[in-house]
Amino acid sequence: MLEDRTTAVSPGTPWPAAYPKGYAVVDVETTGLARDDRIISAAVYRLDERGEVEDHWYTLVNPERDPGPVWIHGLTSETLEGAPLFTDIAEEFSARLDGRVLVAHNAVFDWQMIAREYARAKAEAPVRQRLCTIALSKELGLPLSNHKLETLAAHFGVVQRRAHHALDDARVLAEAFRPSLRAAAAGNVRLPLLECRPLTEWSDTPRIGPQASGGQGGYRPSSWRPSRKRPACPHPNPGRYEDGKPLRQGMRVAFSGDTSIDRELLEDRAAEAGLHVSTSISRLTSLLVTNDPDSGTSKVLKARQFGTPVVDEAAFGQLLRDVAPATGT
């Protein structure tokens, strides 16, 4: 545990050799949160190994469809009409990402949107690892009341000028990431790096009705999908997950919201590890996995009501690596 989690690394302190040599701090604005939603603007701040800004880049992107929640990002169809397509900016985007760790706030979301755009363009983003600043703040034990970007920014005294504008959000995150990175280096904290796997499948479901009109109906927080019939979990439920301890076979796990890894694949991995994949939340649920704990979905609300532990996809992926055997085996 770091005694002073915002202490900068002194000039004479060796930098951890295992740390990456460069970062690409990224923010994307999108037409929504579902698998068929598109990027409408993107920004990248390139940082050196110690978090110093090298340069930055910003572009609008024509999604070739309704822009979604204009009341959030402010980008109208008229604004985006003359913007380049993603295929037009993919090469420049790649140059900004190449050889660097992608850094984002709730990085699983930004990565999934970027990976799907590259998949549509029949290409791959030159990114092999990502770092979520939410996960890093947890590793550092920062005293944050929630995991919103504005809360992290306020902790480090970074002023937001235009929330939900990709360029300003990327700037804010870059400025907040620098002291976080230095605090981690000062304490020799392991960075929560996760693998970035390119996607080969995506969804381009056509919009109908009010979704094509440019109204608020164009924004959908998630896509409905039928549940899959799975064999019964052979292990008894050992109870709730406890922070700092491993998952145990038989634990009942539920998922809410969009995920970077295809939901069915993520559920398959959980089931193969001996966990009970549940489609609902009850008092027996051991853990809820969601990348948006403030979304207000029925599962999130029930998790709060029942006191069910909640982790994001990144943390769940790490927990899946070492699931303890079922009790009594």
PDB file of N, CA and C in Angstrom, residues 57-103:
ATOM      1  N   TRP A  57      -4.094  14.545 -31.106  1.00  0.00           N
ATOM      2  CA  TRP A  57      -4.787  14.471 -32.395  1.00  0.00           C
ATOM      3  C   TRP A  57      -6.277  14.288 -32.142  1.00  0.00           C
ATOM      4  N   TYR A  58      -7.094  14.886 -33.015  1.00  0.00           N
ATOM      5  CA  TYR A  58      -8.546  14.797 -32.858  1.00  0.00           C
ATOM      6  C   TYR A  58      -9.204  14.762 -34.234  1.00  0.00           C
ATOM      7  N   THR A  59     -10.269  14.012 -34.347  1.00  0.00           N
ATOM      8  CA  THR A  59     -11.024  13.984 -35.598  1.00  0.00           C
ATOM      9  C   THR A  59     -12.489  13.675 -35.341  1.00  0.00           C
ATOM     10  N   LEU A  60     -13.340  14.249 -36.175  1.00  0.00           N
ATOM     11  CA  LEU A  60     -14.727  13.806 -36.248  1.00  0.00           C
ATOM     12  C   LEU A  60     -14.777  12.593 -37.156  1.00  0.00           C
ATOM     13  N   VAL A  61     -15.819  11.790 -37.022  1.00  0.00           N
ATOM     14  CA  VAL A  61     -15.996  10.602 -37.859  1.00  0.00           C
ATOM     15  C   VAL A  61     -17.460  10.519 -38.281  1.00  0.00           C
ATOM     16  N   ASN A  62     -17.698  10.387 -39.552  1.00  0.00           N
ATOM     17  CA  ASN A  62     -19.067  10.240 -40.057  1.00  0.00           C
ATOM     18  C   ASN A  62     -19.523   8.800 -39.825  1.00  0.00           C
ATOM     19  N   PRO A  63     -20.542   8.588 -38.979  1.00  0.00           N
ATOM     20  CA  PRO A  63     -20.974   7.221 -38.684  1.00  0.00           C
ATOM     21  C   PRO A  63     -21.911   6.642 -39.736  1.00  0.00           C
ATOM     22  N   GLU A  64     -22.299   7.458 -40.707  1.00  0.00           N
ATOM     23  CA  GLU A  64     -23.226   7.042 -41.773  1.00  0.00           C
ATOM     24  C   GLU A  64     -24.570   6.575 -41.196  1.00  0.00           C
ATOM     25  N   ARG A  65     -24.983   7.223 -40.128  1.00  0.00           N
ATOM     26  CA  ARG A  65     -26.252   6.879 -39.480  1.00  0.00           C
ATOM     27  C   ARG A  65     -26.582   7.963 -38.468  1.00  0.00           C
ATOM     28  N   ASP A  66     -27.687   7.799 -37.775  1.00  0.00           N
ATOM     29  CA  ASP A  66     -28.118   8.728 -36.743  1.00  0.00           C
ATOM     30  C   ASP A  66     -27.022   8.874 -35.683  1.00  0.00           C
ATOM     31  N   PRO A  67     -26.697  10.114 -35.262  1.00  0.00           N
ATOM     32  CA  PRO A  67     -25.600  10.305 -34.303  1.00  0.00           C
ATOM     33  C   PRO A  67     -25.911   9.917 -32.867  1.00  0.00           C
ATOM     34  N   GLY A  68     -27.148   9.536 -32.578  1.00  0.00           N
ATOM     35  CA  GLY A  68     -27.459   9.079 -31.231  1.00  0.00           C
ATOM     36  C   GLY A  68     -27.722  10.215 -30.262  1.00  0.00           C
ATOM     37  N   PRO A  69     -27.193  10.132 -29.028  1.00  0.00           N
ATOM     38  CA  PRO A  69     -27.536  11.093 -27.971  1.00  0.00           C
ATOM     39  C   PRO A  69     -26.841  12.449 -28.144  1.00  0.00           C
ATOM     40  N   VAL A  70     -27.381  13.275 -29.051  1.00  0.00           N
ATOM     41  CA  VAL A  70     -26.799  14.592 -29.317  1.00  0.00           C
ATOM     42  C   VAL A  70     -26.774  15.435 -28.053  1.00  0.00           C
ATOM     43  N   TRP A  71     -27.762  15.234 -27.183  1.00  0.00           N
ATOM     44  CA  TRP A  71     -27.835  16.007 -25.944  1.00  0.00           C
ATOM     45  C   TRP A  71     -26.662  15.691 -25.012  1.00  0.00           C
ATOM     46  N   ILE A  72     -25.914  14.619 -25.289  1.00  0.00           N
ATOM     47  CA  ILE A  72     -24.728  14.286 -24.501  1.00  0.00           C
ATOM     48  C   ILE A  72     -23.461  14.802 -25.179  1.00  0.00           C
ATOM     49  N   HIS A  73     -23.251  14.393 -26.443  1.00  0.00           N
ATOM     50  CA  HIS A  73     -21.988  14.729 -27.103  1.00  0.00           C
ATOM     51  C   HIS A  73     -22.056  15.983 -27.969  1.00  0.00           C
ATOM     52  N   GLY A  74     -23.242  16.478 -28.289  1.00  0.00           N
ATOM     53  CA  GLY A  74     -23.374  17.724 -29.035  1.00  0.00           C
ATOM     54  C   GLY A  74     -23.077  17.641 -30.514  1.00  0.00           C
ATOM     55  N   LEU A  75     -22.887  16.451 -31.064  1.00  0.00           N
ATOM     56  CA  LEU A  75     -22.540  16.300 -32.478  1.00  0.00           C
ATOM     57  C   LEU A  75     -23.785  15.916 -33.279  1.00  0.00           C
ATOM     58  N   THR A  76     -24.265  16.843 -34.089  1.00  0.00           N
ATOM     59  CA  THR A  76     -25.472  16.633 -34.875  1.00  0.00           C
ATOM     60  C   THR A  76     -25.155  15.986 -36.217  1.00  0.00           C
ATOM     61  N   SER A  77     -26.192  15.538 -36.899  1.00  0.00           N
ATOM     62  CA  SER A  77     -26.022  14.962 -38.235  1.00  0.00           C
ATOM     63  C   SER A  77     -25.397  15.979 -39.178  1.00  0.00           C
ATOM     64  N   GLU A  78     -25.795  17.245 -39.033  1.00  0.00           N
ATOM     65  CA  GLU A  78     -25.246  18.298 -39.896  1.00  0.00           C
ATOM     66  C   GLU A  78     -23.752  18.485 -39.652  1.00  0.00           C
ATOM     67  N   THR A  79     -23.339  18.420 -38.390  1.00  0.00           N
ATOM     68  CA  THR A  79     -21.920  18.565 -38.049  1.00  0.00           C
ATOM     69  C   THR A  79     -21.090  17.435 -38.629  1.00  0.00           C
ATOM     70  N   LEU A  80     -21.646  16.227 -38.608  1.00  0.00           N
ATOM     71  CA  LEU A  80     -20.907  15.037 -39.020  1.00  0.00           C
ATOM     72  C   LEU A  80     -21.006  14.744 -40.510  1.00  0.00           C
ATOM     73  N   GLU A  81     -21.876  15.448 -41.213  1.00  0.00           N
ATOM     74  CA  GLU A  81     -22.140  15.129 -42.621  1.00  0.00           C
ATOM     75  C   GLU A  81     -20.874  15.163 -43.476  1.00  0.00           C
ATOM     76  N   GLY A  82     -20.031  16.153 -43.293  1.00  0.00           N
ATOM     77  CA  GLY A  82     -18.826  16.268 -44.114  1.00  0.00           C
ATOM     78  C   GLY A  82     -17.583  15.661 -43.482  1.00  0.00           C
ATOM     79  N   ALA A  83     -17.744  14.985 -42.359  1.00  0.00           N
ATOM     80  CA  ALA A  83     -16.595  14.389 -41.660  1.00  0.00           C
ATOM     81  C   ALA A  83     -16.103  13.149 -42.403  1.00  0.00           C
ATOM     82  N   PRO A  84     -14.835  12.771 -42.221  1.00  0.00           N
ATOM     83  CA  PRO A  84     -14.322  11.565 -42.874  1.00  0.00           C
ATOM     84  C   PRO A  84     -14.954  10.305 -42.297  1.00  0.00           C
ATOM     85  N   LEU A  85     -14.997   9.261 -43.098  1.00  0.00           N
ATOM     86  CA  LEU A  85     -15.430   7.949 -42.613  1.00  0.00           C
ATOM     87  C   LEU A  85     -14.297   7.340 -41.793  1.00  0.00           C
ATOM     88  N   PHE A  86     -14.628   6.313 -41.014  1.00  0.00           N
ATOM     89  CA  PHE A  86     -13.579   5.684 -40.217  1.00  0.00           C
ATOM     90  C   PHE A  86     -12.487   5.111 -41.110  1.00  0.00           C
ATOM     91  N   THR A  87     -12.865   4.552 -42.237  1.00  0.00           N
ATOM     92  CA  THR A  87     -11.863   3.998 -43.148  1.00  0.00           C
ATOM     93  C   THR A  87     -10.889   5.077 -43.622  1.00  0.00           C
ATOM     94  N   ASP A  88     -11.353   6.325 -43.664  1.00  0.00           N
ATOM     95  CA  ASP A  88     -10.495   7.427 -44.104  1.00  0.00           C
ATOM     96  C   ASP A  88      -9.465   7.823 -43.049  1.00  0.00           C
ATOM     97  N   ILE A  89      -9.789   7.605 -41.796  1.00  0.00           N
ATOM     98  CA  ILE A  89      -8.878   8.029 -40.725  1.00  0.00           C
ATOM     99  C   ILE A  89      -8.182   6.854 -40.045  1.00  0.00           C
ATOM    100  N   ALA A  90      -8.478   5.633 -40.469  1.00  0.00           N
ATOM    101  CA  ALA A  90      -7.937   4.439 -39.809  1.00  0.00           C
ATOM    102  C   ALA A  90      -6.410   4.426 -39.830  1.00  0.00           C
ATOM    103  N   GLU A  91      -5.804   4.832 -40.949  1.00  0.00           N
ATOM    104  CA  GLU A  91      -4.341   4.807 -41.044  1.00  0.00           C
ATOM    105  C   GLU A  91      -3.712   5.796 -40.069  1.00  0.00           C
ATOM    106  N   GLU A  92      -4.254   7.009 -40.001  1.00  0.00           N
ATOM    107  CA  GLU A  92      -3.727   8.002 -39.074  1.00  0.00           C
ATOM    108  C   GLU A  92      -3.955   7.570 -37.632  1.00  0.00           C
ATOM    109  N   PHE A  93      -5.118   7.007 -37.364  1.00  0.00           N
ATOM    110  CA  PHE A  93      -5.427   6.498 -36.030  1.00  0.00           C
ATOM    111  C   PHE A  93      -4.400   5.436 -35.642  1.00  0.00           C
ATOM    112  N   SER A  94      -4.112   4.531 -36.575  1.00  0.00           N
ATOM    113  CA  SER A  94      -3.140   3.467 -36.312  1.00  0.00           C
ATOM    114  C   SER A  94      -1.765   4.029 -35.980  1.00  0.00           C
ATOM    115  N   ALA A  95      -1.366   5.075 -36.713  1.00  0.00           N
ATOM    116  CA  ALA A  95      -0.062   5.687 -36.463  1.00  0.00           C
ATOM    117  C   ALA A  95       0.023   6.236 -35.042  1.00  0.00           C
ATOM    118  N   ARG A  96      -1.104   6.702 -34.531  1.00  0.00           N
ATOM    119  CA  ARG A  96      -1.135   7.246 -33.178  1.00  0.00           C
ATOM    120  C   ARG A  96      -1.104   6.154 -32.107  1.00  0.00           C
ATOM    121  N   LEU A  97      -1.615   4.984 -32.443  1.00  0.00           N
ATOM    122  CA  LEU A  97      -1.702   3.890 -31.481  1.00  0.00           C
ATOM    123  C   LEU A  97      -0.510   2.949 -31.525  1.00  0.00           C
ATOM    124  N   ASP A  98       0.167   2.902 -32.645  1.00  0.00           N
ATOM    125  CA  ASP A  98       1.162   1.873 -32.929  1.00  0.00           C
ATOM    126  C   ASP A  98       2.252   1.786 -31.854  1.00  0.00           C
ATOM    127  N   GLY A  99       2.419   0.584 -31.305  1.00  0.00           N
ATOM    128  CA  GLY A  99       3.477   0.316 -30.354  1.00  0.00           C
ATOM    129  C   GLY A  99       3.257   0.864 -28.967  1.00  0.00           C
ATOM    130  N   ARG A 100       2.044   1.338 -28.683  1.00  0.00           N
ATOM    131  CA  ARG A 100       1.767   1.944 -27.384  1.00  0.00           C
ATOM    132  C   ARG A 100       0.668   1.171 -26.644  1.00  0.00           C
ATOM    133  N   VAL A 101       0.628   1.381 -25.352  1.00  0.00           N
ATOM    134  CA  VAL A 101      -0.466   0.850 -24.541  1.00  0.00           C
ATOM    135  C   VAL A 101      -1.626   1.826 -24.642  1.00  0.00           C
ATOM    136  N   LEU A 102      -2.797   1.320 -24.974  1.00  0.00           N
ATOM    137  CA  LEU A 102      -3.986   2.157 -25.037  1.00  0.00           C
ATOM    138  C   LEU A 102      -4.468   2.430 -23.615  1.00  0.00           C
ATOM    139  N   VAL A 103      -4.625   3.698 -23.285  1.00  0.00           N
ATOM    140  CA  VAL A 103      -5.096   4.109 -21.961  1.00  0.00           C
ATOM    141  C   VAL A 103      -6.442   4.800 -22.129  1.00  0.00           C
TER     142      VAL A 103
END
